[in-house]
Amino acid sequence: MQADSASQHQSETEVDITIKTGQALVSLGPQLSSAVMNHPAQQASFGCIVGLIGDLRACEQPGDFTSSSAACSATFTRPRRGARLIQLTEPYVTNLAQLRELIRLAKDRGCEGMALPQGRALVVSSLPACLRRWGADHAEQGRVLVATRQQVIEQAGIGTAMHHIRGVSGDTASRSGIMAPWSIYPFSPEECAALICDLLIFETIVSGESLVTSIEQAGLHGELLLTPMDIQVGDARDVLRAHWRERAMTWHAHSLGLVLYELVEPETLARGTREALQSDRPPAEPVMVYTREAHTWLPGLTND
């Protein structure tokens, strides 16, 4: 339970929500270098990871996994002490298909972007393709990346937003024990290995204002907790609060991992929040599990 410092909310019962974890929300700015990709250790690691992912997928049998969505999702979540899983009826809806398409394009063009619905922008960069196209000209490579990012931000309708919340896939492998690992993303083993090795990097950008809009469209009152001075937002930072009657639920930065890394649609997260808030006696630290969530990560091996 967390006390609310704002006097107008003192009478409300507030709960902290944990919806898997994310990483620090930072701006994309990797120094892509041919030395990284061509280093023998990097190439050896990439090959081993591809082979390992392929072997593990070949060994998967339906009997290896429970058909319960909650139980399957629990393998990807390690709730803190006192947390409790809440099985929701709200379906798990993501834009991973769009990410897959952008990866395909970036592997050919170097970098590619796309505006997603509900105020989001998505940019993918491929290190091997960047090196083929621009070689050691990092300045041109950076210029194209910045231009691509700005273009899709404008297309997403969030160009004038005060807060752009960013999640970057680079350098996140094995950083979180409760985030869905890159190896089980519904992509090819080579693409999953490229994400692990940072040969593929994607960046999701969402505006804080669009998150508030999603909350309010779900019939809740949304409150953005960021200030104009917030530039870097760490995992524990309170970002957003959703209110329903005397209850309130806080989205911390790490709670936005679903939106930024699993590309769950904000409206799905908002409706799930409403369902959790309206449930009987919600726990202080709910971990929400969506309907058919396990099917996204284990297609063909689950019955949810």
Short mmCIF file of C-alpha atoms in Angstrom, two decimals:
data_model
loop_
_atom_site.label_atom_id
_atom_site.label_comp_id
_atom_site.label_asym_id
_atom_site.label_seq_id
_atom_site.Cartn_x
_atom_site.Cartn_y
_atom_site.Cartn_z
CA MET A 1 0.00 0.00 0.00
CA GLN A 2 1.36 3.39 -0.94
CA ALA A 3 0.22 6.68 0.57
CA ASP A 4 -0.88 9.36 -1.87
CA SER A 5 0.71 12.74 -1.20
CA ALA A 6 -1.98 14.66 -3.05
CA SER A 7 -4.67 15.80 -0.61
CA GLN A 8 -7.48 15.21 -3.06
CA HIS A 9 -6.58 11.51 -3.18
CA GLN A 10 -6.07 10.89 0.54
CA SER A 11 -9.47 9.27 0.89
CA GLU A 12 -8.79 6.76 -1.89
CA THR A 13 -7.45 3.25 -1.52
CA GLU A 14 -4.40 3.03 -3.77
CA VAL A 15 -2.68 -0.12 -4.96
CA ASP A 16 0.63 -0.48 -6.75
CA ILE A 17 0.50 -2.57 -9.88
CA THR A 18 3.28 -4.77 -11.22
CA ILE A 19 2.73 -5.84 -14.84
CA LYS A 20 6.00 -7.60 -15.61
CA THR A 21 9.03 -5.39 -15.71
CA GLY A 22 10.74 -3.14 -18.19
CA GLN A 23 14.09 -1.45 -18.23
CA ALA A 24 15.05 2.17 -17.67
CA LEU A 25 13.26 4.31 -20.24
CA VAL A 26 16.03 6.00 -22.14
CA SER A 27 16.64 7.51 -25.57
CA LEU A 28 18.09 5.36 -28.30
CA GLY A 29 21.69 6.30 -29.10
CA PRO A 30 23.88 3.23 -29.74
CA GLN A 31 27.28 3.67 -31.41
CA LEU A 32 26.92 1.04 -34.10
CA SER A 33 30.31 -0.21 -35.23
CA SER A 34 31.56 -2.79 -37.73
CA ALA A 35 34.03 -3.94 -35.09
CA VAL A 36 31.13 -5.16 -32.94
CA MET A 37 29.52 -7.28 -35.62
CA ASN A 38 32.77 -8.67 -37.04
CA HIS A 39 34.38 -9.55 -33.72
CA PRO A 40 34.88 -13.37 -33.60
CA ALA A 41 33.37 -13.60 -30.12
CA GLN A 42 30.23 -11.79 -31.28
CA GLN A 43 29.84 -14.05 -34.29
CA ALA A 44 30.40 -17.17 -32.21
CA SER A 45 27.86 -16.04 -29.61
CA PHE A 46 25.28 -15.29 -32.28
CA GLY A 47 25.70 -18.72 -33.86
CA CYS A 48 25.46 -20.50 -30.52
CA ILE A 49 22.32 -18.61 -29.55
CA VAL A 50 20.62 -19.35 -32.85
CA GLY A 51 21.41 -23.03 -32.44
CA LEU A 52 20.22 -23.07 -28.83
CA ILE A 53 16.90 -21.42 -29.66
CA GLY A 54 16.36 -23.87 -32.51
CA ASP A 55 17.17 -26.85 -30.28
CA LEU A 56 14.85 -25.69 -27.52
CA ARG A 57 11.96 -25.12 -29.91
CA ALA A 58 12.49 -28.54 -31.45
CA CYS A 59 12.26 -30.11 -27.99
CA GLU A 60 9.06 -28.37 -27.00
CA GLN A 61 6.10 -30.69 -26.58
CA PRO A 62 2.53 -29.75 -25.65
CA GLY A 63 2.87 -31.76 -22.48
CA ASP A 64 5.79 -29.63 -21.36
CA PHE A 65 3.49 -26.69 -20.72
CA THR A 66 0.31 -26.35 -18.72
CA SER A 67 -2.77 -25.30 -20.63
CA SER A 68 -3.57 -22.68 -18.02
CA SER A 69 -2.88 -19.15 -19.22
CA ALA A 70 -2.21 -18.00 -15.69
CA ALA A 71 0.31 -20.74 -15.02
CA CYS A 72 2.09 -20.24 -18.34
CA SER A 73 2.31 -16.52 -17.77
CA ALA A 74 3.56 -17.11 -14.27
CA THR A 75 6.69 -18.67 -15.77
CA PHE A 76 7.46 -15.23 -17.16
CA THR A 77 6.62 -13.37 -13.97
CA ARG A 78 8.26 -13.52 -10.59
CA PRO A 79 5.96 -11.45 -8.39
CA ARG A 80 7.34 -9.66 -5.39
CA ARG A 81 6.44 -10.93 -1.95
CA GLY A 82 2.82 -10.09 -1.27
CA ALA A 83 1.91 -9.89 -4.97
CA ARG A 84 -0.86 -12.01 -6.41
CA LEU A 85 -1.79 -13.07 -9.92
CA ILE A 86 -5.15 -11.85 -11.22
CA GLN A 87 -6.56 -13.77 -14.19
CA LEU A 88 -8.42 -11.28 -16.39
CA THR A 89 -11.08 -11.87 -19.01
CA GLU A 90 -9.57 -9.05 -21.09
CA PRO A 91 -7.82 -10.52 -24.17
CA TYR A 92 -4.10 -10.01 -24.66
CA VAL A 93 -3.75 -7.86 -27.81
CA THR A 94 -0.30 -6.90 -29.10
CA ASN A 95 1.33 -5.38 -32.17
CA LEU A 96 4.10 -7.98 -32.39
CA ALA A 97 3.02 -8.74 -35.97
CA GLN A 98 3.86 -5.15 -36.92
CA LEU A 99 7.22 -5.46 -35.17
CA ARG A 100 7.91 -8.63 -37.16
CA GLU A 101 7.17 -6.78 -40.41
CA LEU A 102 9.41 -3.86 -39.42
CA ILE A 103 12.25 -6.26 -38.60
CA ARG A 104 11.92 -7.74 -42.09
CA LEU A 105 12.13 -4.27 -43.66
CA ALA A 106 14.99 -3.07 -41.43
CA LYS A 107 17.06 -6.14 -42.32
CA ASP A 108 16.92 -4.88 -45.91
CA ARG A 109 17.00 -1.09 -45.45
CA GLY A 110 18.99 -0.56 -42.24
CA CYS A 111 16.26 1.13 -40.26
CA GLU A 112 12.52 1.44 -40.63
CA GLY A 113 9.68 3.00 -38.65
CA MET A 114 5.93 2.70 -38.29
CA ALA A 115 3.20 4.62 -36.48
CA LEU A 116 1.09 2.35 -34.28
CA PRO A 117 -2.47 3.09 -33.14
CA GLN A 118 -3.18 4.74 -29.78
CA GLY A 119 -0.32 7.23 -29.88
CA ARG A 120 2.75 5.05 -30.41
CA ALA A 121 5.76 5.05 -32.72
CA LEU A 122 8.00 2.06 -33.47
CA VAL A 123 11.51 2.12 -34.98
CA VAL A 124 13.73 -0.88 -35.79
CA SER A 125 17.44 -0.79 -36.68
CA SER A 126 19.54 -3.66 -38.06
CA LEU A 127 23.29 -3.39 -37.46
CA PRO A 128 24.30 -5.69 -40.35
CA ALA A 129 22.05 -3.83 -42.78
CA CYS A 130 23.31 -0.45 -41.53
CA LEU A 131 26.89 -1.54 -42.15
CA ARG A 132 26.06 -2.77 -45.64
CA ARG A 133 24.32 0.49 -46.50
CA TRP A 134 26.46 3.13 -44.77
CA GLY A 135 29.67 1.36 -43.80
CA ALA A 136 31.69 3.48 -41.38
CA ASP A 137 29.64 6.61 -42.07
CA HIS A 138 28.04 6.72 -38.62
CA ALA A 139 27.00 10.34 -39.08
CA GLU A 140 24.75 9.50 -42.03
CA GLN A 141 23.46 6.43 -40.25
CA GLY A 142 22.57 8.55 -37.21
CA ARG A 143 20.94 11.19 -39.39
CA VAL A 144 18.67 8.62 -41.05
CA LEU A 145 17.75 7.10 -37.69
CA VAL A 146 16.84 10.48 -36.18
CA ALA A 147 14.82 11.43 -39.28
CA THR A 148 12.99 8.10 -39.28
CA ARG A 149 12.16 8.41 -35.59
CA GLN A 150 10.87 11.96 -35.96
CA GLN A 151 8.78 11.04 -38.99
CA VAL A 152 6.92 8.20 -37.25
CA ILE A 153 6.46 10.30 -34.10
CA GLU A 154 4.67 12.89 -36.25
CA GLN A 155 2.67 10.17 -38.04
CA ALA A 156 1.59 8.78 -34.65
CA GLY A 157 0.20 12.21 -33.73
CA ILE A 158 2.44 12.66 -30.69
CA GLY A 159 4.88 15.22 -32.07
CA THR A 160 3.69 17.99 -29.74
CA ALA A 161 3.32 15.80 -26.63
CA MET A 162 5.20 16.99 -23.55
CA HIS A 163 6.39 13.50 -22.58
CA HIS A 164 7.69 10.82 -24.93
CA ILE A 165 8.19 7.61 -22.95
CA ARG A 166 10.74 5.39 -24.69
CA GLY A 167 11.63 1.75 -24.31
CA VAL A 168 14.74 0.50 -26.12
CA SER A 169 15.49 -3.19 -26.61
CA GLY A 170 19.28 -2.72 -26.80
CA ASP A 171 21.35 -4.06 -23.92
CA THR A 172 18.36 -5.56 -22.10
CA ALA A 173 18.98 -9.31 -22.51
CA SER A 174 19.05 -11.07 -19.12
CA ARG A 175 18.47 -7.78 -17.31
CA SER A 176 15.07 -8.85 -15.99
CA GLY A 177 13.98 -12.19 -14.60
CA ILE A 178 10.30 -11.44 -15.16
CA MET A 179 10.27 -9.93 -18.63
CA ALA A 180 9.39 -12.20 -21.54
CA PRO A 181 12.84 -13.16 -22.91
CA TRP A 182 13.72 -12.35 -26.49
CA SER A 183 14.18 -16.06 -27.23
CA ILE A 184 10.43 -16.76 -27.02
CA TYR A 185 9.28 -13.82 -29.15
CA PRO A 186 7.27 -15.11 -32.14
CA PHE A 187 10.10 -14.51 -34.59
CA SER A 188 12.68 -16.75 -36.27
CA PRO A 189 15.56 -18.08 -34.12
CA GLU A 190 17.97 -15.86 -36.08
CA GLU A 191 15.90 -12.75 -35.35
CA CYS A 192 15.54 -13.63 -31.67
CA ALA A 193 19.30 -14.17 -31.45
CA ALA A 194 19.86 -10.81 -33.16
CA LEU A 195 17.73 -9.11 -30.50
CA ILE A 196 19.72 -10.84 -27.75
CA CYS A 197 23.04 -9.80 -29.35
CA ASP A 198 21.83 -6.25 -30.12
CA LEU A 199 22.23 -6.79 -33.86
CA LEU A 200 18.55 -5.83 -34.05
CA ILE A 201 17.31 -2.99 -31.84
CA PHE A 202 13.77 -1.68 -31.62
CA GLU A 203 12.47 1.42 -29.90
CA THR A 204 8.88 2.05 -28.84
CA ILE A 205 7.76 5.60 -28.14
CA VAL A 206 4.45 6.45 -26.48
CA SER A 207 3.22 9.77 -25.18
CA GLY A 208 2.07 10.08 -21.59
CA GLU A 209 -0.98 11.99 -22.79
CA SER A 210 -2.07 9.12 -25.05
CA LEU A 211 -1.84 6.71 -22.10
CA VAL A 212 -4.17 9.00 -20.14
CA THR A 213 -6.56 9.00 -23.11
CA SER A 214 -6.61 5.19 -23.15
CA ILE A 215 -7.41 5.11 -19.44
CA GLU A 216 -10.24 7.58 -19.78
CA GLN A 217 -11.70 5.77 -22.79
CA ALA A 218 -11.93 2.72 -20.52
CA GLY A 219 -14.20 4.67 -18.17
CA LEU A 220 -11.55 5.57 -15.59
CA HIS A 221 -10.01 8.87 -14.56
CA GLY A 222 -6.40 9.13 -15.70
CA GLU A 223 -3.68 11.19 -14.06
CA LEU A 224 -0.21 11.72 -15.55
CA LEU A 225 2.36 11.90 -12.74
CA LEU A 226 5.36 13.08 -14.77
CA THR A 227 6.52 16.69 -14.60
CA PRO A 228 8.13 18.87 -17.30
CA MET A 229 11.47 18.27 -15.53
CA ASP A 230 11.30 14.47 -15.95
CA ILE A 231 13.72 13.55 -18.76
CA GLN A 232 15.04 10.15 -17.69
CA VAL A 233 12.48 7.89 -16.04
CA GLY A 234 13.79 4.98 -13.98
CA ASP A 235 11.96 1.73 -13.30
CA ALA A 236 10.52 2.77 -9.92
CA ARG A 237 9.20 6.16 -11.07
CA ASP A 238 5.44 6.64 -10.83
CA VAL A 239 4.20 7.47 -14.33
CA LEU A 240 0.43 7.20 -14.40
CA ARG A 241 -2.50 6.71 -12.03
CA ALA A 242 -5.94 5.32 -12.87
CA HIS A 243 -8.88 6.10 -10.57
CA TRP A 244 -12.19 4.30 -10.16
CA ARG A 245 -14.46 5.44 -7.34
CA GLU A 246 -12.46 5.15 -4.10
CA ARG A 247 -9.73 3.00 -5.66
CA ALA A 248 -6.63 3.99 -7.60
CA MET A 249 -3.93 2.02 -9.36
CA THR A 250 -0.46 3.34 -10.15
CA TRP A 251 1.54 2.41 -13.24
CA HIS A 252 5.25 2.61 -12.46
CA ALA A 253 7.82 2.86 -15.27
CA HIS A 254 8.55 -0.87 -15.08
CA SER A 255 4.81 -1.56 -15.42
CA LEU A 256 4.95 -0.15 -18.95
CA GLY A 257 7.13 -3.03 -20.15
CA LEU A 258 4.02 -4.58 -21.70
CA VAL A 259 3.48 -1.52 -23.88
CA LEU A 260 7.13 -0.80 -24.66
CA TYR A 261 8.59 -4.29 -25.14
CA GLU A 262 5.69 -6.70 -25.65
CA LEU A 263 3.81 -4.04 -27.67
CA VAL A 264 0.52 -4.59 -25.87
CA GLU A 265 -2.02 -2.02 -26.97
CA PRO A 266 -2.54 0.70 -24.33
CA GLU A 267 -6.32 0.24 -24.51
CA THR A 268 -5.84 -3.41 -23.55
CA LEU A 269 -3.79 -2.35 -20.53
CA ALA A 270 -6.42 0.26 -19.60
CA ARG A 271 -9.32 -2.19 -19.80
CA GLY A 272 -7.33 -4.72 -17.79
CA THR A 273 -6.69 -2.04 -15.17
CA ARG A 274 -10.41 -1.31 -14.99
CA GLU A 275 -11.21 -5.00 -14.56
CA ALA A 276 -8.64 -5.32 -11.78
CA LEU A 277 -9.88 -2.20 -10.00
CA GLN A 278 -13.46 -3.43 -10.13
CA SER A 279 -12.63 -6.92 -8.86
CA ASP A 280 -13.46 -8.03 -5.33
CA ARG A 281 -10.71 -7.13 -2.88
CA PRO A 282 -7.82 -6.54 -5.33
CA PRO A 283 -4.39 -7.24 -3.80
CA ALA A 284 -1.97 -4.45 -2.98
CA GLU A 285 0.40 -5.66 -5.72
CA PRO A 286 -1.64 -7.36 -8.45
CA VAL A 287 0.14 -9.08 -11.35
CA MET A 288 -2.38 -9.13 -14.16
CA VAL A 289 -2.60 -12.08 -16.56
CA TYR A 290 -4.59 -11.55 -19.74
CA THR A 291 -6.71 -14.08 -21.59
CA ARG A 292 -4.71 -15.90 -24.30
CA GLU A 293 -1.50 -14.27 -23.13
CA ALA A 294 0.33 -17.60 -23.10
CA HIS A 295 -0.83 -18.30 -26.65
CA THR A 296 1.24 -15.34 -27.88
CA TRP A 297 4.45 -16.84 -26.51
CA LEU A 298 3.70 -20.56 -26.88
CA PRO A 299 1.56 -20.86 -30.04
CA GLY A 300 0.27 -24.35 -30.62
CA LEU A 301 1.35 -25.55 -27.18
CA THR A 302 -1.46 -24.05 -25.13
CA ASN A 303 -5.22 -24.37 -25.07
CA ASP A 304 -6.04 -20.96 -23.57
#
